[in-house]
PDB file of C-alpha atoms in Angstrom:
ATOM      1  CA  UNK A   1    -173.363  22.025 171.298  1.00 59.00           C
ATOM      2  CA  UNK A   2    -174.019  20.612 174.750  1.00 75.00           C
ATOM      3  CA  UNK A   3    -171.193  19.063 176.727  1.00 84.00           C
ATOM      4  CA  UNK A   4    -171.621  15.303 177.136  1.00 87.00           C
ATOM      5  CA  UNK A   5    -169.418  12.501 178.444  1.00 90.00           C
ATOM      6  CA  UNK A   6    -167.155  11.272 175.649  1.00 90.00           C
ATOM      7  CA  UNK A   7    -167.345  14.452 173.574  1.00 90.00           C
ATOM      8  CA  UNK A   8    -164.230  16.297 172.433  1.00 92.00           C
ATOM      9  CA  UNK A   9    -164.271  20.061 172.895  1.00 93.00           C
ATOM     10  CA  UNK A  10    -161.835  22.938 172.735  1.00 93.00           C
ATOM     11  CA  UNK A  11    -161.280  25.178 175.707  1.00 93.00           C
ATOM     12  CA  UNK A  12    -158.941  27.712 177.262  1.00 95.00           C
ATOM     13  CA  UNK A  13    -156.802  27.074 180.344  1.00 95.00           C
ATOM     14  CA  UNK A  14    -157.972  29.536 182.994  1.00 95.00           C
ATOM     15  CA  UNK A  15    -156.036  28.356 186.021  1.00 94.00           C
ATOM     16  CA  UNK A  16    -153.325  25.919 187.046  1.00 94.00           C
ATOM     17  CA  UNK A  17    -153.017  24.290 190.459  1.00 93.00           C
ATOM     18  CA  UNK A  18    -150.730  21.640 191.898  1.00 92.00           C
ATOM     19  CA  UNK A  19    -153.400  18.987 191.176  1.00 93.00           C
ATOM     20  CA  UNK A  20    -154.424  19.958 187.640  1.00 94.00           C
ATOM     21  CA  UNK A  21    -155.658  22.682 185.317  1.00 94.00           C
ATOM     22  CA  UNK A  22    -159.028  24.381 184.994  1.00 95.00           C
ATOM     23  CA  UNK A  23    -160.293  24.744 181.438  1.00 94.00           C
ATOM     24  CA  UNK A  24    -163.116  27.057 180.351  1.00 94.00           C
ATOM     25  CA  UNK A  25    -165.354  25.225 177.924  1.00 92.00           C
ATOM     26  CA  UNK A  26    -168.032  26.460 175.522  1.00 88.00           C
ATOM     27  CA  UNK A  27    -171.204  27.777 177.158  1.00 85.00           C
ATOM     28  CA  UNK A  28    -169.059  29.302 179.930  1.00 88.00           C
ATOM     29  CA  UNK A  29    -168.664  26.018 181.836  1.00 91.00           C
ATOM     30  CA  UNK A  30    -165.397  25.127 183.560  1.00 93.00           C
ATOM     31  CA  UNK A  31    -163.882  21.655 183.877  1.00 94.00           C
ATOM     32  CA  UNK A  32    -160.790  20.191 185.530  1.00 94.00           C
ATOM     33  CA  UNK A  33    -157.999  18.280 183.833  1.00 94.00           C
ATOM     34  CA  UNK A  34    -156.517  16.270 186.703  1.00 94.00           C
ATOM     35  CA  UNK A  35    -152.708  16.086 186.790  1.00 93.00           C
ATOM     36  CA  UNK A  36    -152.922  12.374 185.915  1.00 93.00           C
ATOM     37  CA  UNK A  37    -154.798  13.250 182.707  1.00 93.00           C
ATOM     38  CA  UNK A  38    -152.451  16.002 181.451  1.00 92.00           C
ATOM     39  CA  UNK A  39    -149.879  13.885 179.613  1.00 91.00           C
ATOM     40  CA  UNK A  40    -148.973  10.301 178.803  1.00 89.00           C
ATOM     41  CA  UNK A  41    -145.847  10.577 180.952  1.00 90.00           C
ATOM     42  CA  UNK A  42    -145.189  11.400 184.598  1.00 90.00           C
ATOM     43  CA  UNK A  43    -146.233  14.984 185.367  1.00 90.00           C
ATOM     44  CA  UNK A  44    -144.486  16.501 188.357  1.00 91.00           C
ATOM     45  CA  UNK A  45    -145.627  20.065 187.642  1.00 92.00           C
ATOM     46  CA  UNK A  46    -148.560  20.986 185.405  1.00 92.00           C
ATOM     47  CA  UNK A  47    -146.759  24.233 184.489  1.00 92.00           C
ATOM     48  CA  UNK A  48    -144.265  22.140 182.481  1.00 91.00           C
ATOM     49  CA  UNK A  49    -147.067  21.147 180.091  1.00 92.00           C
ATOM     50  CA  UNK A  50    -149.660  23.934 180.183  1.00 92.00           C
ATOM     51  CA  UNK A  51    -149.824  27.683 180.596  1.00 92.00           C
ATOM     52  CA  UNK A  52    -152.763  29.946 181.326  1.00 93.00           C
ATOM     53  CA  UNK A  53    -154.649  31.084 178.212  1.00 92.00           C
ATOM     54  CA  UNK A  54    -153.462  28.028 176.221  1.00 92.00           C
ATOM     55  CA  UNK A  55    -156.093  26.630 173.850  1.00 94.00           C
ATOM     56  CA  UNK A  56    -156.438  22.898 174.378  1.00 93.00           C
ATOM     57  CA  UNK A  57    -158.586  20.090 173.042  1.00 93.00           C
ATOM     58  CA  UNK A  58    -160.006  17.958 175.821  1.00 94.00           C
ATOM     59  CA  UNK A  59    -162.165  14.888 176.141  1.00 93.00           C
ATOM     60  CA  UNK A  60    -165.034  14.987 178.640  1.00 92.00           C
ATOM     61  CA  UNK A  61    -164.600  12.051 181.027  1.00 93.00           C
ATOM     62  CA  UNK A  62    -167.215  12.693 183.691  1.00 93.00           C
ATOM     63  CA  UNK A  63    -169.988  15.044 184.676  1.00 91.00           C
ATOM     64  CA  UNK A  64    -171.209  14.524 188.228  1.00 90.00           C
ATOM     65  CA  UNK A  65    -174.463  15.490 189.927  1.00 90.00           C
ATOM     66  CA  UNK A  66    -173.078  18.828 191.106  1.00 90.00           C
ATOM     67  CA  UNK A  67    -172.010  19.767 187.576  1.00 86.00           C
ATOM     68  CA  UNK A  68    -168.285  19.146 188.046  1.00 92.00           C
ATOM     69  CA  UNK A  69    -166.697  18.206 184.728  1.00 93.00           C
ATOM     70  CA  UNK A  70    -163.696  15.864 184.543  1.00 94.00           C
ATOM     71  CA  UNK A  71    -161.516  16.325 181.463  1.00 94.00           C
ATOM     72  CA  UNK A  72    -158.537  14.609 179.827  1.00 94.00           C
ATOM     73  CA  UNK A  73    -155.859  15.814 177.439  1.00 93.00           C
ATOM     74  CA  UNK A  74    -153.917  12.557 177.678  1.00 92.00           C
ATOM     75  CA  UNK A  75    -156.648  10.455 176.090  1.00 91.00           C
ATOM     76  CA  UNK A  76    -156.543  12.570 172.924  1.00 88.00           C
ATOM     77  CA  UNK A  77    -152.796  12.211 172.439  1.00 82.00           C
ATOM     78  CA  UNK A  78    -151.559   9.568 170.035  1.00 75.00           C
ATOM     79  CA  UNK A  79    -149.807   6.692 171.682  1.00 69.00           C
ATOM     80  CA  UNK A  80    -146.115   6.822 170.878  1.00 64.00           C
ATOM     81  CA  UNK A  81    -144.491   3.552 169.885  1.00 62.00           C
ATOM     82  CA  UNK A  82    -141.801   2.411 172.259  1.00 58.00           C
ATOM     83  CA  UNK A  83    -138.711   4.376 171.341  1.00 59.00           C
ATOM     84  CA  UNK A  84    -135.506   2.441 171.031  1.00 56.00           C
ATOM     85  CA  UNK A  85    -132.697   4.062 172.965  1.00 58.00           C
ATOM     86  CA  UNK A  86    -129.368   4.583 171.254  1.00 62.00           C
ATOM     87  CA  UNK A  87    -127.044   1.657 171.841  1.00 61.00           C
ATOM     88  CA  UNK A  88    -129.763  -0.514 173.359  1.00 64.00           C
ATOM     89  CA  UNK A  89    -129.532  -4.165 172.439  1.00 62.00           C
ATOM     90  CA  UNK A  90    -132.898  -5.798 171.723  1.00 62.00           C
ATOM     91  CA  UNK A  91    -133.773  -8.504 174.232  1.00 64.00           C
ATOM     92  CA  UNK A  92    -134.259 -12.046 173.073  1.00 65.00           C
ATOM     93  CA  UNK A  93    -136.757 -14.284 174.812  1.00 68.00           C
ATOM     94  CA  UNK A  94    -135.245 -16.773 177.226  1.00 65.00           C
ATOM     95  CA  UNK A  95    -135.150 -20.371 175.974  1.00 65.00           C
ATOM     96  CA  UNK A  96    -137.434 -22.772 177.842  1.00 62.00           C
ATOM     97  CA  UNK A  97    -135.896 -24.469 180.856  1.00 59.00           C
ATOM     98  CA  UNK A  98    -135.488 -28.194 180.802  1.00 57.00           C
ATOM     99  CA  UNK A  99    -136.814 -30.036 183.799  1.00 53.00           C
ATOM    100  CA  UNK A 100    -136.155 -33.598 184.828  1.00 50.00           C
ATOM    101  CA  UNK A 101    -136.903 -36.103 182.080  1.00 51.00           C
ATOM    102  CA  UNK A 102    -136.974 -33.506 179.292  1.00 49.00           C
ATOM    103  CA  UNK A 103    -140.146 -31.872 180.584  1.00 47.00           C
ATOM    104  CA  UNK A 104    -140.303 -28.286 179.296  1.00 46.00           C
ATOM    105  CA  UNK A 105    -142.872 -27.124 181.815  1.00 49.00           C
ATOM    106  CA  UNK A 106    -141.562 -24.735 184.400  1.00 50.00           C
ATOM    107  CA  UNK A 107    -140.682 -26.336 187.682  1.00 51.00           C
ATOM    108  CA  UNK A 108    -140.888 -23.966 190.613  1.00 54.00           C
ATOM    109  CA  UNK A 109    -139.855 -24.667 194.160  1.00 54.00           C
ATOM    110  CA  UNK A 110    -143.031 -26.689 194.683  1.00 50.00           C
ATOM    111  CA  UNK A 111    -142.104 -29.471 192.311  1.00 54.00           C
ATOM    112  CA  UNK A 112    -143.052 -30.533 188.819  1.00 56.00           C
ATOM    113  CA  UNK A 113    -145.838 -28.817 186.904  1.00 59.00           C
ATOM    114  CA  UNK A 114    -147.770 -32.087 186.555  1.00 67.00           C
ATOM    115  CA  UNK A 115    -148.705 -32.245 190.270  1.00 76.00           C
ATOM    116  CA  UNK A 116    -152.327 -31.645 191.156  1.00 86.00           C
ATOM    117  CA  UNK A 117    -153.490 -28.411 192.726  1.00 86.00           C
ATOM    118  CA  UNK A 118    -154.113 -30.114 196.073  1.00 87.00           C
ATOM    119  CA  UNK A 119    -150.543 -31.505 196.119  1.00 88.00           C
ATOM    120  CA  UNK A 120    -149.095 -28.095 195.321  1.00 89.00           C
ATOM    121  CA  UNK A 121    -151.270 -26.458 197.970  1.00 89.00           C
ATOM    122  CA  UNK A 122    -150.310 -28.952 200.662  1.00 89.00           C
ATOM    123  CA  UNK A 123    -146.592 -28.513 199.824  1.00 91.00           C
ATOM    124  CA  UNK A 124    -147.012 -24.743 199.927  1.00 91.00           C
ATOM    125  CA  UNK A 125    -148.751 -24.853 203.310  1.00 92.00           C
ATOM    126  CA  UNK A 126    -146.093 -27.176 204.732  1.00 91.00           C
ATOM    127  CA  UNK A 127    -143.287 -24.954 203.400  1.00 92.00           C
ATOM    128  CA  UNK A 128    -145.010 -21.835 204.698  1.00 92.00           C
ATOM    129  CA  UNK A 129    -145.558 -23.378 208.134  1.00 91.00           C
ATOM    130  CA  UNK A 130    -141.879 -24.391 208.334  1.00 91.00           C
ATOM    131  CA  UNK A 131    -140.771 -20.884 207.410  1.00 92.00           C
ATOM    132  CA  UNK A 132    -143.075 -19.287 210.001  1.00 91.00           C
ATOM    133  CA  UNK A 133    -141.873 -21.671 212.702  1.00 90.00           C
ATOM    134  CA  UNK A 134    -138.262 -20.871 211.844  1.00 88.00           C
ATOM    135  CA  UNK A 135    -138.994 -17.138 211.894  1.00 88.00           C
ATOM    136  CA  UNK A 136    -140.733 -17.396 215.284  1.00 87.00           C
ATOM    137  CA  UNK A 137    -137.761 -19.278 216.735  1.00 86.00           C
ATOM    138  CA  UNK A 138    -135.368 -16.586 215.556  1.00 84.00           C
ATOM    139  CA  UNK A 139    -137.463 -13.675 216.797  1.00 84.00           C
ATOM    140  CA  UNK A 140    -138.239 -15.339 220.137  1.00 80.00           C
ATOM    141  CA  UNK A 141    -134.542 -15.910 220.781  1.00 75.00           C
ATOM    142  CA  UNK A 142    -133.888 -12.210 220.213  1.00 76.00           C
ATOM    143  CA  UNK A 143    -136.653 -11.290 222.655  1.00 73.00           C
ATOM    144  CA  UNK A 144    -135.414 -13.684 225.297  1.00 67.00           C
ATOM    145  CA  UNK A 145    -137.370 -16.726 224.190  1.00 56.00           C
ATOM    146  CA  UNK A 146    -140.639 -18.135 225.370  1.00 58.00           C
ATOM    147  CA  UNK A 147    -141.165 -18.603 229.054  1.00 58.00           C
ATOM    148  CA  UNK A 148    -138.210 -16.486 230.025  1.00 54.00           C
ATOM    149  CA  UNK A 149    -138.644 -14.531 233.192  1.00 55.00           C
ATOM    150  CA  UNK A 150    -138.389 -10.832 233.438  1.00 55.00           C
ATOM    151  CA  UNK A 151    -137.104  -9.510 236.748  1.00 51.00           C
TER     152      UNK A 151
END
């Protein structure tokens, strides 16, 4: 059986590095399982998940022009449903906020949701310009202000 992208093969871990694990595949070829493709959770050290001479099933992700083979163990693992922690209270969705006049649309700091895009954009630009001007005033005063002389 030839090794093709998307195929699932079994191999043996031949070496482990800080960036992944090398797996010997059928036909004597060797591929790399990158550390990000080892498990469905954060992997600090590959040694926590794999050992040399372990038999593993891998999915072939890539084969480049130079013959390098990219593999994944993570993509063959079943997705675990979100586990409920002991004592955790399920979250309820927040009720909709009431705006002025009983409007249920969300009203941000740029006014009611019924305003046109151009109105919202012009208010945003004005607000942004005011904030930048205020910031410049504060930073200039700390530096000695504009036009101050240095002796």
